[in-house]
PDB file of C-alpha atoms in Angstrom:
ATOM      1  CA  UNK Z   1      35.945-102.663 -27.064  1.00  0.00           C
ATOM      2  CA  UNK Z   2      34.404-105.745 -26.471  1.00  0.00           C
ATOM      3  CA  UNK Z   3      30.417-106.722 -27.440  1.00  0.00           C
ATOM      4  CA  UNK Z   4      29.844-106.091 -23.622  1.00  0.00           C
ATOM      5  CA  UNK Z   5      31.157-102.833 -23.027  1.00  0.00           C
ATOM      6  CA  UNK Z   6      29.192-101.519 -26.228  1.00  0.00           C
ATOM      7  CA  UNK Z   7      26.120-103.039 -24.732  1.00  0.00           C
ATOM      8  CA  UNK Z   8      26.795-101.337 -21.401  1.00  0.00           C
ATOM      9  CA  UNK Z   9      27.169 -97.940 -23.159  1.00  0.00           C
ATOM     10  CA  UNK Z  10      23.770 -98.256 -25.032  1.00  0.00           C
ATOM     11  CA  UNK Z  11      22.206 -98.919 -21.667  1.00  0.00           C
ATOM     12  CA  UNK Z  12      23.913 -95.706 -20.179  1.00  0.00           C
ATOM     13  CA  UNK Z  13      22.719 -93.573 -22.877  1.00  0.00           C
ATOM     14  CA  UNK Z  14      19.058 -94.936 -22.749  1.00  0.00           C
ATOM     15  CA  UNK Z  15      19.295 -94.204 -19.020  1.00  0.00           C
ATOM     16  CA  UNK Z  16      20.360 -90.454 -19.642  1.00  0.00           C
ATOM     17  CA  UNK Z  17      17.757 -89.935 -22.145  1.00  0.00           C
ATOM     18  CA  UNK Z  18      14.507 -91.178 -20.049  1.00  0.00           C
ATOM     19  CA  UNK Z  19      14.840 -88.009 -17.503  1.00  0.00           C
ATOM     20  CA  UNK Z  20      14.741 -85.746 -20.877  1.00  0.00           C
ATOM     21  CA  UNK Z  21      11.940 -87.857 -22.387  1.00  0.00           C
ATOM     22  CA  UNK Z  22       9.930 -87.433 -19.024  1.00  0.00           C
ATOM     23  CA  UNK Z  23      10.605 -83.491 -18.845  1.00  0.00           C
ATOM     24  CA  UNK Z  24       9.319 -83.219 -22.481  1.00  0.00           C
ATOM     25  CA  UNK Z  25       6.297 -85.065 -21.751  1.00  0.00           C
ATOM     26  CA  UNK Z  26       5.614 -82.965 -18.866  1.00  0.00           C
ATOM     27  CA  UNK Z  27       6.084 -80.044 -20.523  1.00  0.00           C
ATOM     28  CA  UNK Z  28       3.491 -81.138 -23.477  1.00  0.00           C
ATOM     29  CA  UNK Z  29       1.129 -82.297 -20.900  1.00  0.00           C
ATOM     30  CA  UNK Z  30       1.073 -78.767 -19.277  1.00  0.00           C
ATOM     31  CA  UNK Z  31       0.683 -77.081 -22.861  1.00  0.00           C
ATOM     32  CA  UNK Z  32      -1.996 -79.276 -23.569  1.00  0.00           C
ATOM     33  CA  UNK Z  33      -4.072 -78.475 -20.293  1.00  0.00           C
ATOM     34  CA  UNK Z  34      -3.187 -74.759 -20.549  1.00  0.00           C
ATOM     35  CA  UNK Z  35      -4.407 -74.760 -24.164  1.00  0.00           C
ATOM     36  CA  UNK Z  36      -7.512 -76.845 -23.479  1.00  0.00           C
ATOM     37  CA  UNK Z  37      -8.655 -74.410 -20.893  1.00  0.00           C
ATOM     38  CA  UNK Z  38      -7.870 -71.445 -22.873  1.00  0.00           C
ATOM     39  CA  UNK Z  39      -9.791 -72.654 -25.763  1.00  0.00           C
ATOM     40  CA  UNK Z  40     -12.548 -74.515 -23.941  1.00  0.00           C
ATOM     41  CA  UNK Z  41     -15.949 -73.450 -25.324  1.00  0.00           C
ATOM     42  CA  UNK Z  42     -18.680 -72.217 -23.045  1.00  0.00           C
ATOM     43  CA  UNK Z  43     -22.451 -72.859 -24.301  1.00  0.00           C
ATOM     44  CA  UNK Z  44     -24.653 -69.575 -24.333  1.00  0.00           C
ATOM     45  CA  UNK Z  45     -27.396 -69.526 -21.835  1.00  0.00           C
ATOM     46  CA  UNK Z  46     -30.660 -71.090 -23.478  1.00  0.00           C
ATOM     47  CA  UNK Z  47     -33.073 -68.659 -21.893  1.00  0.00           C
ATOM     48  CA  UNK Z  48     -36.652 -67.567 -23.215  1.00  0.00           C
ATOM     49  CA  UNK Z  49     -37.651 -64.397 -22.817  1.00  0.00           C
ATOM     50  CA  UNK Z  50     -41.304 -63.638 -23.012  1.00  0.00           C
ATOM     51  CA  UNK Z  51     -42.007 -60.357 -24.634  1.00  0.00           C
ATOM     52  CA  UNK Z  52     -44.840 -58.479 -26.826  1.00  0.00           C
ATOM     53  CA  UNK Z  53     -44.706 -59.945 -30.451  1.00  0.00           C
ATOM     54  CA  UNK Z  54     -42.848 -56.649 -31.828  1.00  0.00           C
ATOM     55  CA  UNK Z  55     -40.118 -57.366 -29.377  1.00  0.00           C
ATOM     56  CA  UNK Z  56     -41.209 -54.655 -26.648  1.00  0.00           C
ATOM     57  CA  UNK Z  57     -41.218 -55.468 -23.069  1.00  0.00           C
ATOM     58  CA  UNK Z  58     -44.233 -57.510 -21.820  1.00  0.00           C
ATOM     59  CA  UNK Z  59     -46.130 -55.015 -19.547  1.00  0.00           C
ATOM     60  CA  UNK Z  60     -46.896 -56.148 -15.926  1.00  0.00           C
ATOM     61  CA  UNK Z  61     -50.517 -55.623 -16.692  1.00  0.00           C
ATOM     62  CA  UNK Z  62     -53.397 -55.618 -19.055  1.00  0.00           C
ATOM     63  CA  UNK Z  63     -57.265 -54.306 -18.649  1.00  0.00           C
ATOM     64  CA  UNK Z  64     -60.217 -56.465 -18.751  1.00  0.00           C
ATOM     65  CA  UNK Z  65     -60.855 -57.432 -22.522  1.00  0.00           C
ATOM     66  CA  UNK Z  66     -57.488 -56.044 -23.780  1.00  0.00           C
ATOM     67  CA  UNK Z  67     -55.481 -58.179 -25.988  1.00  0.00           C
ATOM     68  CA  UNK Z  68     -51.959 -58.220 -26.425  1.00  0.00           C
ATOM     69  CA  UNK Z  69     -49.859 -60.652 -28.806  1.00  0.00           C
ATOM     70  CA  UNK Z  70     -46.724 -62.435 -27.167  1.00  0.00           C
ATOM     71  CA  UNK Z  71     -43.574 -64.174 -28.366  1.00  0.00           C
ATOM     72  CA  UNK Z  72     -40.622 -65.679 -27.650  1.00  0.00           C
ATOM     73  CA  UNK Z  73     -36.958 -64.286 -28.101  1.00  0.00           C
ATOM     74  CA  UNK Z  74     -33.385 -65.518 -26.961  1.00  0.00           C
ATOM     75  CA  UNK Z  75     -30.988 -63.336 -25.241  1.00  0.00           C
ATOM     76  CA  UNK Z  76     -29.756 -62.066 -29.099  1.00  0.00           C
ATOM     77  CA  UNK Z  77     -33.100 -60.761 -29.569  1.00  0.00           C
ATOM     78  CA  UNK Z  78     -34.188 -63.325 -32.282  1.00  0.00           C
ATOM     79  CA  UNK Z  79     -37.534 -65.087 -32.208  1.00  0.00           C
ATOM     80  CA  UNK Z  80     -37.605 -68.629 -31.215  1.00  0.00           C
ATOM     81  CA  UNK Z  81     -39.578 -70.744 -33.798  1.00  0.00           C
ATOM     82  CA  UNK Z  82     -41.753 -73.294 -32.366  1.00  0.00           C
ATOM     83  CA  UNK Z  83     -41.974 -71.769 -28.965  1.00  0.00           C
ATOM     84  CA  UNK Z  84     -45.191 -72.945 -27.069  1.00  0.00           C
ATOM     85  CA  UNK Z  85     -47.422 -70.870 -24.492  1.00  0.00           C
ATOM     86  CA  UNK Z  86     -49.571 -72.106 -21.780  1.00  0.00           C
ATOM     87  CA  UNK Z  87     -51.846 -70.068 -18.819  1.00  0.00           C
ATOM     88  CA  UNK Z  88     -52.406 -70.961 -15.445  1.00  0.00           C
ATOM     89  CA  UNK Z  89     -55.341 -69.143 -13.547  1.00  0.00           C
ATOM     90  CA  UNK Z  90     -58.861 -68.040 -15.142  1.00  0.00           C
ATOM     91  CA  UNK Z  91     -57.481 -64.440 -15.208  1.00  0.00           C
ATOM     92  CA  UNK Z  92     -56.390 -64.678 -18.943  1.00  0.00           C
ATOM     93  CA  UNK Z  93     -56.732 -66.831 -21.944  1.00  0.00           C
ATOM     94  CA  UNK Z  94     -54.410 -67.455 -24.881  1.00  0.00           C
ATOM     95  CA  UNK Z  95     -54.847 -68.888 -28.439  1.00  0.00           C
ATOM     96  CA  UNK Z  96     -53.315 -70.360 -31.043  1.00  0.00           C
ATOM     97  CA  UNK Z  97     -51.970 -67.214 -32.360  1.00  0.00           C
ATOM     98  CA  UNK Z  98     -50.334 -66.425 -28.661  1.00  0.00           C
ATOM     99  CA  UNK Z  99     -52.841 -63.751 -28.512  1.00  0.00           C
ATOM    100  CA  UNK Z 100     -53.496 -63.185 -24.682  1.00  0.00           C
ATOM    101  CA  UNK Z 101     -57.031 -61.701 -23.514  1.00  0.00           C
ATOM    102  CA  UNK Z 102     -57.649 -60.244 -19.594  1.00  0.00           C
ATOM    103  CA  UNK Z 103     -60.559 -62.051 -18.783  1.00  0.00           C
ATOM    104  CA  UNK Z 104     -61.094 -61.388 -14.859  1.00  0.00           C
ATOM    105  CA  UNK Z 105     -59.563 -59.251 -12.307  1.00  0.00           C
ATOM    106  CA  UNK Z 106     -56.442 -61.324 -10.881  1.00  0.00           C
ATOM    107  CA  UNK Z 107     -52.924 -62.880 -12.092  1.00  0.00           C
ATOM    108  CA  UNK Z 108     -52.147 -65.311 -14.762  1.00  0.00           C
ATOM    109  CA  UNK Z 109     -49.164 -66.966 -15.051  1.00  0.00           C
ATOM    110  CA  UNK Z 110     -47.834 -67.350 -18.568  1.00  0.00           C
ATOM    111  CA  UNK Z 111     -45.537 -70.270 -19.054  1.00  0.00           C
ATOM    112  CA  UNK Z 112     -43.380 -70.896 -22.379  1.00  0.00           C
ATOM    113  CA  UNK Z 113     -41.452 -73.970 -23.493  1.00  0.00           C
ATOM    114  CA  UNK Z 114     -39.234 -74.523 -26.122  1.00  0.00           C
ATOM    115  CA  UNK Z 115     -36.971 -77.122 -27.724  1.00  0.00           C
ATOM    116  CA  UNK Z 116     -33.071 -76.787 -26.497  1.00  0.00           C
ATOM    117  CA  UNK Z 117     -34.257 -73.949 -23.932  1.00  0.00           C
ATOM    118  CA  UNK Z 118     -34.909 -73.700 -20.291  1.00  0.00           C
ATOM    119  CA  UNK Z 119     -38.866 -73.078 -19.507  1.00  0.00           C
ATOM    120  CA  UNK Z 120     -39.753 -69.538 -18.658  1.00  0.00           C
ATOM    121  CA  UNK Z 121     -42.565 -67.959 -17.239  1.00  0.00           C
ATOM    122  CA  UNK Z 122     -43.878 -64.668 -15.961  1.00  0.00           C
ATOM    123  CA  UNK Z 123     -46.928 -63.254 -14.227  1.00  0.00           C
ATOM    124  CA  UNK Z 124     -49.496 -60.670 -15.861  1.00  0.00           C
ATOM    125  CA  UNK Z 125     -52.160 -58.820 -13.864  1.00  0.00           C
ATOM    126  CA  UNK Z 126     -55.573 -58.295 -15.046  1.00  0.00           C
ATOM    127  CA  UNK Z 127     -57.159 -55.212 -13.570  1.00  0.00           C
ATOM    128  CA  UNK Z 128     -60.412 -53.444 -14.295  1.00  0.00           C
ATOM    129  CA  UNK Z 129     -60.348 -51.261 -17.232  1.00  0.00           C
ATOM    130  CA  UNK Z 130     -59.288 -47.470 -16.482  1.00  0.00           C
ATOM    131  CA  UNK Z 131     -61.247 -44.002 -16.589  1.00  0.00           C
ATOM    132  CA  UNK Z 132     -59.118 -41.338 -17.351  1.00  0.00           C
ATOM    133  CA  UNK Z 133     -60.338 -37.876 -16.476  1.00  0.00           C
ATOM    134  CA  UNK Z 134     -59.179 -34.651 -17.972  1.00  0.00           C
ATOM    135  CA  UNK Z 135     -60.639 -31.090 -18.288  1.00  0.00           C
ATOM    136  CA  UNK Z 136     -62.783 -30.546 -21.212  1.00  0.00           C
ATOM    137  CA  UNK Z 137     -61.140 -29.281 -24.262  1.00  0.00           C
ATOM    138  CA  UNK Z 138     -57.918 -30.715 -22.918  1.00  0.00           C
ATOM    139  CA  UNK Z 139     -55.270 -30.405 -20.383  1.00  0.00           C
ATOM    140  CA  UNK Z 140     -55.053 -31.468 -16.866  1.00  0.00           C
ATOM    141  CA  UNK Z 141     -58.168 -30.646 -14.007  1.00  0.00           C
ATOM    142  CA  UNK Z 142     -56.995 -28.109 -11.944  1.00  0.00           C
ATOM    143  CA  UNK Z 143     -56.345 -28.522  -8.231  1.00  0.00           C
ATOM    144  CA  UNK Z 144     -58.552 -25.565  -7.327  1.00  0.00           C
ATOM    145  CA  UNK Z 145     -61.383 -23.295  -8.263  1.00  0.00           C
ATOM    146  CA  UNK Z 146     -63.087 -20.327  -6.426  1.00  0.00           C
ATOM    147  CA  UNK Z 147     -66.550 -19.508  -5.717  1.00  0.00           C
ATOM    148  CA  UNK Z 148     -68.734 -19.053  -8.821  1.00  0.00           C
ATOM    149  CA  UNK Z 149     -66.101 -20.751 -11.111  1.00  0.00           C
ATOM    150  CA  UNK Z 150     -66.841 -23.666 -13.374  1.00  0.00           C
ATOM    151  CA  UNK Z 151     -65.066 -26.609 -14.569  1.00  0.00           C
ATOM    152  CA  UNK Z 152     -66.177 -29.118 -17.119  1.00  0.00           C
ATOM    153  CA  UNK Z 153     -64.562 -32.802 -16.779  1.00  0.00           C
ATOM    154  CA  UNK Z 154     -64.556 -35.145 -19.601  1.00  0.00           C
ATOM    155  CA  UNK Z 155     -64.120 -39.083 -19.216  1.00  0.00           C
ATOM    156  CA  UNK Z 156     -62.167 -41.326 -21.706  1.00  0.00           C
ATOM    157  CA  UNK Z 157     -60.433 -45.047 -21.634  1.00  0.00           C
ATOM    158  CA  UNK Z 158     -57.218 -46.139 -22.108  1.00  0.00           C
ATOM    159  CA  UNK Z 159     -57.642 -45.878 -26.116  1.00  0.00           C
ATOM    160  CA  UNK Z 160     -58.776 -42.403 -25.981  1.00  0.00           C
ATOM    161  CA  UNK Z 161     -62.580 -42.933 -26.772  1.00  0.00           C
ATOM    162  CA  UNK Z 162     -65.030 -40.585 -24.535  1.00  0.00           C
ATOM    163  CA  UNK Z 163     -66.760 -42.518 -22.158  1.00  0.00           C
ATOM    164  CA  UNK Z 164     -70.662 -41.650 -22.231  1.00  0.00           C
ATOM    165  CA  UNK Z 165     -72.871 -41.857 -19.103  1.00  0.00           C
ATOM    166  CA  UNK Z 166     -70.531 -41.278 -16.404  1.00  0.00           C
ATOM    167  CA  UNK Z 167     -71.769 -39.558 -12.963  1.00  0.00           C
ATOM    168  CA  UNK Z 168     -69.749 -37.749 -10.946  1.00  0.00           C
ATOM    169  CA  UNK Z 169     -70.404 -37.254  -6.907  1.00  0.00           C
ATOM    170  CA  UNK Z 170     -68.416 -35.410  -4.575  1.00  0.00           C
ATOM    171  CA  UNK Z 171     -67.604 -36.826  -0.984  1.00  0.00           C
ATOM    172  CA  UNK Z 172     -68.899 -33.712   0.715  1.00  0.00           C
ATOM    173  CA  UNK Z 173     -71.832 -31.428   0.488  1.00  0.00           C
ATOM    174  CA  UNK Z 174     -72.131 -27.723  -0.063  1.00  0.00           C
ATOM    175  CA  UNK Z 175     -68.399 -27.120  -1.403  1.00  0.00           C
ATOM    176  CA  UNK Z 176     -69.798 -27.828  -5.133  1.00  0.00           C
ATOM    177  CA  UNK Z 177     -72.605 -27.858  -7.026  1.00  0.00           C
ATOM    178  CA  UNK Z 178     -72.288 -30.918  -9.918  1.00  0.00           C
ATOM    179  CA  UNK Z 179     -74.500 -30.864 -12.857  1.00  0.00           C
ATOM    180  CA  UNK Z 180     -73.792 -33.063 -15.488  1.00  0.00           C
ATOM    181  CA  UNK Z 181     -69.887 -32.949 -16.187  1.00  0.00           C
ATOM    182  CA  UNK Z 182     -70.064 -29.375 -14.871  1.00  0.00           C
ATOM    183  CA  UNK Z 183     -68.484 -28.411 -11.373  1.00  0.00           C
ATOM    184  CA  UNK Z 184     -69.028 -25.264  -9.841  1.00  0.00           C
ATOM    185  CA  UNK Z 185     -67.654 -24.036  -6.816  1.00  0.00           C
ATOM    186  CA  UNK Z 186     -70.389 -22.874  -4.138  1.00  0.00           C
ATOM    187  CA  UNK Z 187     -68.316 -22.661  -0.856  1.00  0.00           C
ATOM    188  CA  UNK Z 188     -64.777 -22.827   0.452  1.00  0.00           C
ATOM    189  CA  UNK Z 189     -63.277 -25.968   1.013  1.00  0.00           C
ATOM    190  CA  UNK Z 190     -62.167 -29.248   0.082  1.00  0.00           C
ATOM    191  CA  UNK Z 191     -63.597 -32.384  -1.478  1.00  0.00           C
ATOM    192  CA  UNK Z 192     -62.795 -35.404  -3.527  1.00  0.00           C
ATOM    193  CA  UNK Z 193     -64.718 -35.970  -6.725  1.00  0.00           C
ATOM    194  CA  UNK Z 194     -65.630 -39.812  -8.155  1.00  0.00           C
ATOM    195  CA  UNK Z 195     -66.356 -40.672 -11.528  1.00  0.00           C
ATOM    196  CA  UNK Z 196     -68.057 -44.196 -12.319  1.00  0.00           C
ATOM    197  CA  UNK Z 197     -69.402 -45.300 -15.383  1.00  0.00           C
ATOM    198  CA  UNK Z 198     -72.548 -47.602 -13.650  1.00  0.00           C
ATOM    199  CA  UNK Z 199     -73.595 -49.195 -17.060  1.00  0.00           C
ATOM    200  CA  UNK Z 200     -70.312 -51.333 -17.334  1.00  0.00           C
ATOM    201  CA  UNK Z 201     -69.216 -53.023 -14.100  1.00  0.00           C
ATOM    202  CA  UNK Z 202     -65.715 -53.793 -15.712  1.00  0.00           C
ATOM    203  CA  UNK Z 203     -64.725 -50.054 -15.347  1.00  0.00           C
ATOM    204  CA  UNK Z 204     -63.225 -48.967 -11.847  1.00  0.00           C
ATOM    205  CA  UNK Z 205     -63.769 -45.678 -10.364  1.00  0.00           C
ATOM    206  CA  UNK Z 206     -61.558 -42.379 -10.993  1.00  0.00           C
ATOM    207  CA  UNK Z 207     -61.333 -39.563  -8.685  1.00  0.00           C
ATOM    208  CA  UNK Z 208     -59.278 -36.408  -8.032  1.00  0.00           C
ATOM    209  CA  UNK Z 209     -59.372 -33.378  -5.493  1.00  0.00           C
ATOM    210  CA  UNK Z 210     -60.630 -30.212  -5.499  1.00  0.00           C
ATOM    211  CA  UNK Z 211     -59.920 -26.954  -3.543  1.00  0.00           C
ATOM    212  CA  UNK Z 212     -62.479 -24.101  -3.742  1.00  0.00           C
ATOM    213  CA  UNK Z 213     -61.460 -20.817  -2.709  1.00  0.00           C
ATOM    214  CA  UNK Z 214     -62.776 -17.477  -2.213  1.00  0.00           C
ATOM    215  CA  UNK Z 215     -63.293 -14.995  -4.928  1.00  0.00           C
ATOM    216  CA  UNK Z 216     -60.579 -12.430  -5.341  1.00  0.00           C
ATOM    217  CA  UNK Z 217     -61.179  -9.187  -6.286  1.00  0.00           C
ATOM    218  CA  UNK Z 218     -59.258  -6.387  -8.251  1.00  0.00           C
ATOM    219  CA  UNK Z 219     -59.557  -2.413  -7.606  1.00  0.00           C
ATOM    220  CA  UNK Z 220     -59.581  -0.677 -10.932  1.00  0.00           C
ATOM    221  CA  UNK Z 221     -61.148   2.812 -11.889  1.00  0.00           C
ATOM    222  CA  UNK Z 222     -64.952   2.703 -12.349  1.00  0.00           C
ATOM    223  CA  UNK Z 223     -64.156   3.041 -16.090  1.00  0.00           C
ATOM    224  CA  UNK Z 224     -62.421  -0.796 -15.498  1.00  0.00           C
ATOM    225  CA  UNK Z 225     -58.738   0.938 -16.584  1.00  0.00           C
ATOM    226  CA  UNK Z 226     -55.899   0.371 -14.135  1.00  0.00           C
ATOM    227  CA  UNK Z 227     -55.408   2.760 -10.973  1.00  0.00           C
ATOM    228  CA  UNK Z 228     -52.785   4.979 -12.023  1.00  0.00           C
ATOM    229  CA  UNK Z 229     -49.520   5.135  -9.756  1.00  0.00           C
ATOM    230  CA  UNK Z 230     -49.981   8.674  -8.535  1.00  0.00           C
ATOM    231  CA  UNK Z 231     -52.179  11.502  -8.250  1.00  0.00           C
ATOM    232  CA  UNK Z 232     -52.017  15.205  -7.353  1.00  0.00           C
ATOM    233  CA  UNK Z 233     -52.941  16.845  -4.155  1.00  0.00           C
ATOM    234  CA  UNK Z 234     -56.902  17.837  -4.480  1.00  0.00           C
ATOM    235  CA  UNK Z 235     -57.125  15.357  -7.596  1.00  0.00           C
ATOM    236  CA  UNK Z 236     -59.873  12.744  -7.480  1.00  0.00           C
ATOM    237  CA  UNK Z 237     -60.408   9.292  -8.738  1.00  0.00           C
ATOM    238  CA  UNK Z 238     -63.407   6.899  -8.454  1.00  0.00           C
ATOM    239  CA  UNK Z 239     -62.550   3.252  -7.863  1.00  0.00           C
ATOM    240  CA  UNK Z 240     -64.483   0.399  -8.251  1.00  0.00           C
ATOM    241  CA  UNK Z 241     -64.011  -3.637  -7.519  1.00  0.00           C
ATOM    242  CA  UNK Z 242     -64.294  -6.448 -10.274  1.00  0.00           C
ATOM    243  CA  UNK Z 243     -64.524 -10.076  -9.857  1.00  0.00           C
ATOM    244  CA  UNK Z 244     -61.131 -11.729 -11.235  1.00  0.00           C
ATOM    245  CA  UNK Z 245     -62.726 -14.678 -12.202  1.00  0.00           C
ATOM    246  CA  UNK Z 246     -66.299 -13.362 -14.040  1.00  0.00           C
ATOM    247  CA  UNK Z 247     -64.542  -9.638 -14.619  1.00  0.00           C
ATOM    248  CA  UNK Z 248     -68.135  -8.956 -13.251  1.00  0.00           C
ATOM    249  CA  UNK Z 249     -68.050  -5.344 -10.976  1.00  0.00           C
ATOM    250  CA  UNK Z 250     -68.574  -6.421  -7.248  1.00  0.00           C
ATOM    251  CA  UNK Z 251     -71.563  -4.430  -5.506  1.00  0.00           C
ATOM    252  CA  UNK Z 252     -71.330  -3.169  -2.014  1.00  0.00           C
ATOM    253  CA  UNK Z 253     -67.581  -3.035  -1.281  1.00  0.00           C
ATOM    254  CA  UNK Z 254     -66.019  -0.282   0.969  1.00  0.00           C
ATOM    255  CA  UNK Z 255     -62.454   1.313   0.489  1.00  0.00           C
ATOM    256  CA  UNK Z 256     -60.459   2.215   3.492  1.00  0.00           C
ATOM    257  CA  UNK Z 257     -57.023   3.358   4.198  1.00  0.00           C
ATOM    258  CA  UNK Z 258     -54.444   3.356   7.334  1.00  0.00           C
ATOM    259  CA  UNK Z 259     -52.778   6.538   5.387  1.00  0.00           C
ATOM    260  CA  UNK Z 260     -55.655   9.198   6.046  1.00  0.00           C
ATOM    261  CA  UNK Z 261     -53.256  12.017   6.238  1.00  0.00           C
ATOM    262  CA  UNK Z 262     -52.165  11.471   2.662  1.00  0.00           C
ATOM    263  CA  UNK Z 263     -55.565  10.260   0.625  1.00  0.00           C
ATOM    264  CA  UNK Z 264     -58.959  10.812   1.810  1.00  0.00           C
ATOM    265  CA  UNK Z 265     -61.962   8.093   1.136  1.00  0.00           C
ATOM    266  CA  UNK Z 266     -65.518   9.197   0.735  1.00  0.00           C
ATOM    267  CA  UNK Z 267     -67.322   5.952  -0.745  1.00  0.00           C
ATOM    268  CA  UNK Z 268     -65.497   5.157  -3.979  1.00  0.00           C
ATOM    269  CA  UNK Z 269     -63.993   8.409  -4.361  1.00  0.00           C
ATOM    270  CA  UNK Z 270     -60.469   8.577  -3.345  1.00  0.00           C
ATOM    271  CA  UNK Z 271     -58.720  12.535  -3.177  1.00  0.00           C
ATOM    272  CA  UNK Z 272     -55.247  13.139  -2.505  1.00  0.00           C
ATOM    273  CA  UNK Z 273     -54.742  15.264   0.327  1.00  0.00           C
ATOM    274  CA  UNK Z 274     -50.746  15.653   1.200  1.00  0.00           C
ATOM    275  CA  UNK Z 275     -47.469  14.227  -0.568  1.00  0.00           C
ATOM    276  CA  UNK Z 276     -46.619  10.797   0.301  1.00  0.00           C
ATOM    277  CA  UNK Z 277     -47.597   7.160  -0.493  1.00  0.00           C
ATOM    278  CA  UNK Z 278     -50.648   5.308   0.866  1.00  0.00           C
ATOM    279  CA  UNK Z 279     -52.354   1.900   0.636  1.00  0.00           C
ATOM    280  CA  UNK Z 280     -55.841   1.267  -0.627  1.00  0.00           C
ATOM    281  CA  UNK Z 281     -57.866  -1.696   0.604  1.00  0.00           C
TER     282      UNK Z 281
END
């Protein structure tokens, strides 16, 4: 074989290998792209979460003079060192220890910045101090009482400290009588009771609705024992009416029945007349 033939064969081999090399290169490029897509790293969000210092959620509001200490946390719940806080508005202030205090009724905007984190902000409402009412001795205030019945109401603040000097008023006259913190039903009707602490304007007012109902009576024997379920013909019993609230005997009541053939009533004396069932009112 001549030298020219050898050179020609080498050229042919290279031409055959070129498509192979191109294919291998394309496969490598695709593989590299897929690997990059699969192995690409997405940085975590650099978000600041404004919370209370102990990690609890921020309240939506605080009262006048109330203080809370705040801190900044990342999305994993870790406290962010070096976070700086500021407040817009005059409703609240913040000191160097990140203690926020309510100064006036309104809305304060709390802002927070930290290196390598996005800025964060939240609104905080500042409200009047709350008066909380309950029945003396504990428990909820009843929604209704009866004529002659008393309830005693006490007021305390958010921390549970009893407030001294509060006044109670009713929006309608003749329904209840108020002396100090004692409220007495005197006539049937509905009224709204308002409680104020006049000596401290930082406190709001507290109200509750109260319904006054008629007194109820319970029929018993004059001795106070329950009325028996039955009596014999010609047997007599003496009845009386008792106030269900005070337990006292009610004077001037009249007893009657529609079944006069079964029992006879004379004053408070009831006598069996014949076999049957009668209702006494």
